[in-house]
Coordinates of C-alpha atoms and ligand atoms in Angstrom, one line a residue:
X30 CA 0.0 -0.1 0.0
X31 CA 1.4 3.3 -0.9
X32 CA 0.6 5.9 1.7
X33 CA 2.0 9.3 1.1
X34 CA 2.9 12.0 3.7
X35 CA 0.0 14.4 3.6
X36 CA 0.6 17.9 4.6
X37 CA -3.1 19.2 3.7
X38 CA -4.4 22.1 5.7
X39 CA -7.9 20.3 5.7
X40 CA -9.5 18.2 5.2
X41 CA -6.3 16.7 6.5
X42 CA -4.4 13.5 7.3
X43 CA -6.0 10.8 9.4
X44 CA -4.0 8.2 11.4
X45 CA -3.4 5.1 9.4
X46 CA -4.5 3.0 12.3
X47 CA -8.0 4.6 12.2
X48 CA -8.4 4.2 8.7
X49 CA -7.6 0.4 8.9
X50 CA -9.9 0.1 11.7
X51 CA -12.6 1.8 9.4
X52 CA -11.8 -0.7 6.7
X53 CA -12.2 -3.6 8.9
X54 CA -15.5 -2.4 10.3
X55 CA -17.1 -1.1 7.2
X56 CA -19.3 -4.0 6.0
X57 CA -20.1 -5.3 9.6
X58 CA -20.0 -2.9 12.3
X59 CA -20.1 -4.5 15.9
X60 CA -21.7 -7.6 14.5
X61 CA -24.8 -5.6 13.3
X62 CA -24.3 -6.9 9.7
X63 CA -24.4 -3.4 8.6
X64 CA -22.0 -0.4 8.2
X65 CA -22.2 2.3 10.9
X66 CA -23.6 4.5 8.0
X67 CA -26.7 2.4 7.8
X68 CA -27.9 2.3 11.2
X69 CA -30.2 4.5 13.2
X70 CA -28.7 7.2 15.2
X71 CA -31.2 6.4 17.8
X72 CA -30.4 2.8 18.0
X73 CA -28.5 1.3 21.0
X74 CA -25.2 0.8 19.1
X75 CA -25.0 4.3 17.8
X76 CA -26.0 5.9 21.1
X77 CA -23.4 4.0 22.8
X78 CA -20.7 5.0 20.3
X79 CA -21.8 8.7 20.7
X80 CA -21.7 8.6 24.4
X81 CA -18.3 7.0 24.3
X82 CA -16.8 9.6 22.0
X83 CA -18.0 12.4 24.1
X84 CA -16.7 10.7 27.3
X85 CA -13.2 10.2 25.6
X86 CA -13.2 13.8 24.3
X87 CA -14.1 15.0 27.8
X88 CA -11.1 12.9 29.3
X89 CA -8.5 14.1 26.7
X90 CA -9.4 17.8 27.2
X91 CA -10.4 17.4 30.9
X92 CA -13.8 19.1 30.2
X93 CA -15.4 20.3 33.4
X94 CA -18.9 19.0 34.1
X95 CA -20.4 22.4 33.9
X96 CA -19.6 22.4 30.0
X97 CA -21.5 20.6 27.4
X98 CA -20.2 19.1 24.3
X99 CA -22.0 19.5 21.2
X100 CA -21.7 17.5 17.9
X101 CA -23.0 19.7 15.2
X102 CA -22.5 20.5 11.5
X103 CA -22.1 23.5 9.3
X104 CA -18.3 23.8 10.2
X105 CA -16.5 26.5 12.0
X106 CA -18.0 28.8 9.5
X107 CA -21.5 28.4 10.9
X108 CA -20.2 29.0 14.3
X109 CA -19.1 32.4 13.2
X110 CA -22.9 33.2 13.0
X111 CA -24.0 31.0 15.9
X112 CA -21.8 32.6 18.4
X113 CA -23.2 36.0 18.2
X114 CA -26.7 34.6 17.6
X115 CA -26.5 32.6 20.7
X116 CA -24.6 35.0 22.9
X117 CA -25.3 38.7 21.9
X118 CA -28.5 40.7 21.8
X119 CA -28.5 43.1 18.7
X120 CA -27.7 46.1 21.0
X121 CA -24.8 44.3 22.7
X122 CA -21.1 44.6 21.7
X123 CA -18.9 41.7 21.0
X124 CA -15.1 42.2 21.0
X125 CA -13.1 40.4 18.5
X126 CA -9.2 40.1 18.2
X127 CA -8.4 39.6 14.5
X128 CA -5.1 37.9 13.8
X129 CA -5.9 36.2 10.4
X130 CA -8.3 35.6 7.6
X131 CA -10.4 33.3 9.7
X132 CA -10.9 35.8 12.6
X133 CA -11.7 38.3 9.9
X134 CA -14.5 36.2 8.5
X135 CA -15.8 35.7 12.2
X136 CA -15.9 39.5 12.5
X137 CA -17.9 39.7 9.3
X138 CA -20.6 37.4 10.3
X139 CA -20.9 38.8 13.9
X140 CA -21.5 42.3 12.3
X141 CA -24.9 40.9 11.0
X142 CA -26.2 40.1 14.7
X143 CA -24.5 42.6 17.1
X144 CA -22.2 45.5 17.5
X145 CA -18.7 44.4 16.7
X146 CA -15.5 46.1 18.2
X147 CA -12.3 45.0 16.6
X148 CA -10.2 45.1 19.8
X149 CA -6.9 44.4 18.1
X150 CA -6.0 43.6 14.5
X151 CA -2.7 42.4 13.1
X152 CA -3.6 43.1 9.5
X153 CA -1.1 45.9 9.3
X154 CA 1.8 43.5 9.2
X155 CA -0.2 40.7 7.1
X156 CA -1.4 38.8 10.0
X157 CA 2.3 37.8 11.1
X158 CA 1.9 38.5 15.0
X159 CA -0.5 38.9 17.9
X160 CA -0.8 42.3 19.2
X161 CA 0.2 42.7 22.8
X162 CA -2.8 42.0 24.9
X163 CA -2.0 45.3 27.0
X164 CA -3.0 47.2 23.7
X165 CA -6.2 45.6 23.2
X166 CA -9.2 48.0 23.2
X167 CA -11.7 45.9 25.1
X168 CA -15.4 47.0 25.7
X169 CA -16.7 47.3 29.1
X170 CA -19.6 44.8 29.5
X171 CA -18.7 43.1 26.2
X172 CA -21.0 40.1 25.4
X173 CA -17.8 38.0 24.8
X174 CA -14.3 38.2 23.5
X175 CA -13.6 36.2 20.3
X176 CA -10.3 35.1 18.9
X177 CA -8.7 32.3 16.9
X178 CA -6.0 30.5 18.8
X179 CA -4.5 29.3 15.6
X180 CA -4.8 31.0 12.3
X181 CA -4.4 28.2 9.8
X182 CA -3.4 30.3 6.7
X183 CA -0.6 32.5 8.1
X184 CA 0.5 30.0 10.6
X185 CA -0.1 32.2 13.8
X186 CA -0.8 30.8 17.2
X187 CA -1.6 32.1 20.5
X188 CA 0.7 30.3 23.1
X189 CA -1.2 31.8 25.9
X190 CA -4.9 32.4 27.0
X191 CA -5.6 36.0 27.4
X192 CA -7.1 37.4 30.7
X193 CA -10.6 38.8 30.2
X194 CA -13.7 39.6 32.0
X195 CA -16.0 38.6 29.2
X196 CA -16.4 35.1 28.1
X197 CA -13.8 33.8 25.7
X198 CA -15.2 32.3 22.6
X199 CA -12.6 30.7 20.4
X200 CA -12.3 29.0 16.9
X201 CA -10.0 26.1 17.6
X202 CA -10.4 24.3 14.4
X203 CA -6.7 23.9 13.7
X204 CA -5.3 23.4 17.1
X205 CA -7.8 21.6 19.2
X206 CA -6.4 18.4 20.6
X207 CA -2.7 19.3 19.6
X208 CA -1.9 20.0 23.3
X209 CA -3.8 20.2 26.6
X210 CA -5.9 23.4 27.3
X211 CA -7.4 24.7 30.3
X212 CA -11.1 24.4 29.1
X213 CA -12.4 26.4 32.2
X214 CA -10.7 29.6 30.8
X215 CA -13.1 29.5 27.9
X216 CA -16.8 30.2 27.4
X217 CA -17.0 28.5 24.1
X218 CA -14.6 26.6 22.1
X219 CA -15.6 25.4 18.6
X220 CA -13.8 23.4 15.9
X221 CA -14.5 21.9 12.6
X222 CA -13.5 18.3 12.5
X223 CA -11.4 18.1 9.4
X224 CA -8.2 19.4 10.7
X225 CA -7.4 17.4 14.0
X226 CA -10.6 15.5 14.8
X227 CA -11.9 13.5 11.8
X228 CA -13.7 13.9 8.5
X229 CA -15.4 17.1 7.4
X230 CA -19.1 17.5 8.1
X231 CA -18.8 17.3 12.0
X232 CA -18.3 20.5 14.2
X233 CA -17.6 20.1 17.9
X234 CA -18.8 22.9 20.2
X235 CA -17.9 23.0 23.9
X236 CA -20.2 25.5 25.7
X237 CA -20.3 26.5 29.4
X238 CA -23.8 25.6 30.4
X239 CA -24.8 29.0 31.8
X240 CA -24.2 30.5 28.4
X241 CA -26.9 28.4 26.8
X242 CA -29.5 30.5 28.4
X243 CA -28.6 33.7 26.3
X244 CA -30.0 32.6 23.2
X245 CA -33.3 34.3 22.3
X246 CA -36.5 32.3 21.8
X247 CA -36.8 33.6 18.2
X248 CA -33.7 31.8 16.9
X249 CA -34.5 28.8 14.6
X250 CA -34.2 25.5 16.7
X251 CA -31.0 24.3 14.9
X252 CA -29.3 27.6 15.3
X253 CA -29.3 27.3 19.1
X254 CA -26.7 25.5 21.0
X255 CA -29.4 24.6 23.6
X256 CA -31.1 22.5 20.9
X257 CA -28.1 20.3 20.7
X258 CA -27.5 20.2 24.4
X259 CA -30.9 19.2 25.3
X260 CA -30.9 16.4 22.8
X261 CA -27.5 14.8 23.2
X262 CA -26.8 16.4 19.7
X263 CA -29.6 14.3 18.2
X264 CA -32.3 17.0 17.6
X265 CA -32.1 15.8 14.1
X266 CA -29.9 13.2 12.2
X267 CA -26.3 13.9 13.2
X268 CA -23.2 13.2 10.8
X269 CA -23.1 9.6 12.1
X270 CA -20.1 8.6 10.0
X271 CA -17.9 11.4 10.9
X272 CA -18.9 11.0 14.7
X273 CA -17.8 7.4 14.4
X274 CA -14.4 8.3 12.9
X275 CA -14.0 11.1 15.5
X276 CA -14.6 8.6 18.3
X277 CA -11.8 6.4 16.8
X278 CA -9.5 9.3 16.6
X279 CA -10.3 10.2 20.2
X280 CA -9.3 6.6 21.2
X281 CA -6.3 6.6 19.2
X282 CA -5.1 9.8 21.0
X283 CA -6.0 8.4 24.4
X284 CA -4.0 5.1 23.7
X285 CA -1.1 7.3 22.5
X286 CA -0.9 9.0 25.8
X287 CA -3.3 11.8 25.6
X288 CA -2.7 15.4 24.8
X289 CA 0.4 15.8 26.9
X290 CA 2.0 13.2 24.8
X291 CA 0.7 14.7 21.7
X292 CA 1.9 18.2 22.8
X293 CA 5.5 16.9 23.1
X294 CA 5.5 15.3 19.7
X295 CA 3.9 18.4 18.2
X296 CA 6.3 20.7 19.6
X297 CA 9.3 18.7 18.4
X298 CA 7.8 18.3 14.9
X299 CA 7.2 22.1 14.7
X300 CA 10.7 23.0 15.9
X301 CA 12.3 20.7 13.4
X302 CA 10.5 22.4 10.7
X303 CA 11.1 25.9 11.8
X304 CA 14.9 25.1 12.2
X305 CA 15.0 23.9 8.7
X306 CA 13.4 27.1 7.5
X307 CA 15.6 29.4 9.6
X308 CA 18.9 27.6 8.9
X309 CA 19.5 29.7 5.6
X310 CA 18.0 32.6 3.7
X311 CA 16.9 30.1 1.0
X312 CA 13.8 29.6 2.9
X313 CA 11.8 32.1 5.3
X314 CA 8.8 32.4 7.6
X315 CA 7.6 35.8 8.3
X316 CA 5.7 35.1 11.6
X317 CA 6.9 36.6 14.9
X318 CA 8.7 33.7 16.6
X319 CA 6.6 33.8 19.6
X320 CA 3.5 33.4 17.5
X321 CA 4.6 30.7 15.3
X322 CA 2.1 27.9 14.8
X323 CA 2.8 24.3 15.8
X324 CA 0.3 23.0 13.4
X325 CA 0.5 25.1 10.2
X326 CA 4.1 26.1 9.0
X327 CA 4.1 28.4 6.0
X328 CA 7.4 29.2 4.3
X329 CA 8.4 30.9 1.1
X330 CA 11.4 30.4 -1.1
X331 CA 13.7 33.3 -1.6
X332 CA 13.3 32.7 -5.2
X333 CA 9.7 32.3 -6.0
X334 CA 10.6 31.1 -9.5
X335 CA 11.5 27.7 -7.8
X336 CA 8.1 27.3 -6.3
X337 CA 6.7 25.1 -9.2
X338 CA 9.9 22.9 -9.2
X339 CA 9.8 22.5 -5.3
X340 CA 6.0 21.4 -5.6
X341 CA 6.7 19.1 -8.4
X342 CA 9.7 17.2 -6.8
X343 CA 8.3 17.2 -3.3
X344 CA 5.2 15.6 -4.7
X345 CA 7.3 13.1 -6.5
X346 CA 9.0 12.3 -3.3
X347 CA 5.7 11.5 -1.7
X348 CA 5.3 14.8 0.0
X349 CA 1.8 16.1 -0.8
X350 CA -0.1 19.3 -0.5
X351 CA 2.6 21.6 0.4
X352 CA 1.3 24.5 -1.7
X353 CA 0.7 27.7 0.4
X354 CA -2.6 29.5 0.6
X355 CA -3.0 31.8 -2.3
X356 CA -3.1 34.8 0.1
X357 CA 0.3 34.0 1.4
X358 CA 2.0 32.3 -1.6
X359 CA 5.0 29.9 -1.2
X360 CA 4.5 26.7 0.8
X361 CA 2.6 25.6 3.7
X362 CA 3.2 22.4 5.7
X363 CA 0.1 21.4 8.1
X364 CA 1.5 19.1 10.7
X365 CA -1.6 18.0 12.7
X366 CA -1.6 15.3 15.0
X367 CA -2.1 12.6 12.4
X368 CA 1.1 13.7 10.4
X369 CA 3.8 11.5 11.8
X370 CA 7.2 12.9 12.9
X371 CA 8.8 10.8 10.1
X372 CA 6.8 12.9 7.6
X373 CA 8.4 16.0 9.1
X374 CA 11.9 14.3 9.0
X375 CA 11.3 13.5 5.4
X376 CA 10.2 17.1 4.5
X377 CA 13.2 18.6 6.2
X378 CA 15.6 16.1 4.4
X379 CA 14.0 17.0 1.2
X380 CA 14.2 20.9 1.8
X381 CA 18.0 20.5 2.5
X382 CA 18.5 18.5 -0.7
X383 CA 16.4 20.9 -2.7
X384 CA 18.4 23.8 -1.4
X385 CA 21.7 22.1 -2.0
X386 CA 20.7 21.5 -5.7
X387 CA 19.1 24.9 -6.3
X388 CA 20.5 27.1 -4.0
Ligands
PLP561 C1 -10.5 25.5 8.3 C2 -10.9 26.7 9.3 C3 -12.2 27.3 9.2 C4 -13.2 27.0 8.2 O1 -13.8 25.7 8.7 P1 -15.1 25.2 8.0 O2 -15.4 23.9 8.6 O3 -14.9 24.9 6.5 O4 -16.1 26.1 8.1 C5 -12.5 28.2 10.1 N1 -11.6 28.6 11.0 C6 -10.3 28.0 11.1 C7 -9.4 28.5 12.1 C8 -10.0 27.1 10.2 O5 -8.7 26.5 10.3

């Protein structure tokens, strides 16, 4: 079997062990004689799976009891709207810290539902840093403060949790499960599954229970987090296959030592890759060192005329999906949990050899 090293930003690599389990399970899941895709989400087998997935996720992230875990759809992008819909009345102000393209999209959606104050913005330097929290212009009595702990496109990550009166609402799509986090510091954490959790189509939302009360009665049922919280996320048919795969990924992470173990590996992977980028002027990364992402490592070649050759030869070497986002150019290696350290080692070796030949 020819598996390549997949550096896709999302949908992204899944652990081979998980794929093999899926292959085995597929025609006859749990002795039902059916695949998991063909059974009722309200049947005993699926309900058990769903509960186990939530329990394992709770264990991995040490989610306190006063938080609910929702399995929803619509991606992080729908949460850009659901956060203000559920948390802010139209006269309220929500604060946003904008450190990249995803945060900017979240700002755009929130503006349809409430007043938005962009408390800090790093667009002036092309989203390559995080403005010092001491400079943030926060609103007294803000409904919440939203930020993006990891901006997937420019590769900018918060390596701290800011202090704030208002509940913190965060888009963790591309960093969730990459390391332990103190969930109790946040009001709401949401993440599309297709980076570090499982297949596209599932969105995890972790909400402090008291915040569920804020949603106005006029909201459509499925636009309220409360609807999911009150029905174990089965108010309508959930994305059962994606939920099943997420459960397998959670088990895989737990068996691998949990998030502390992942953090150690992820820190090492990232540092190997940044070292390779920093070693010479042939490659560079513009992000402030303190804000460099562990998960998404963009880098450019000093001579952009070599980009096409780099991509062609890296793909021929089994290093796939390294093309950078069009807004940044160059390359981007996404090195989520499921991208093994050997993949990073192979990329680092390829980069050195490519520089030797073309530098
Ligand atoms: C990928 C990504 C999104 C978009 O997610 P969808 O699930 O496609 O809506 C939003 N925010 C961040 C940080 C992302 O990485």
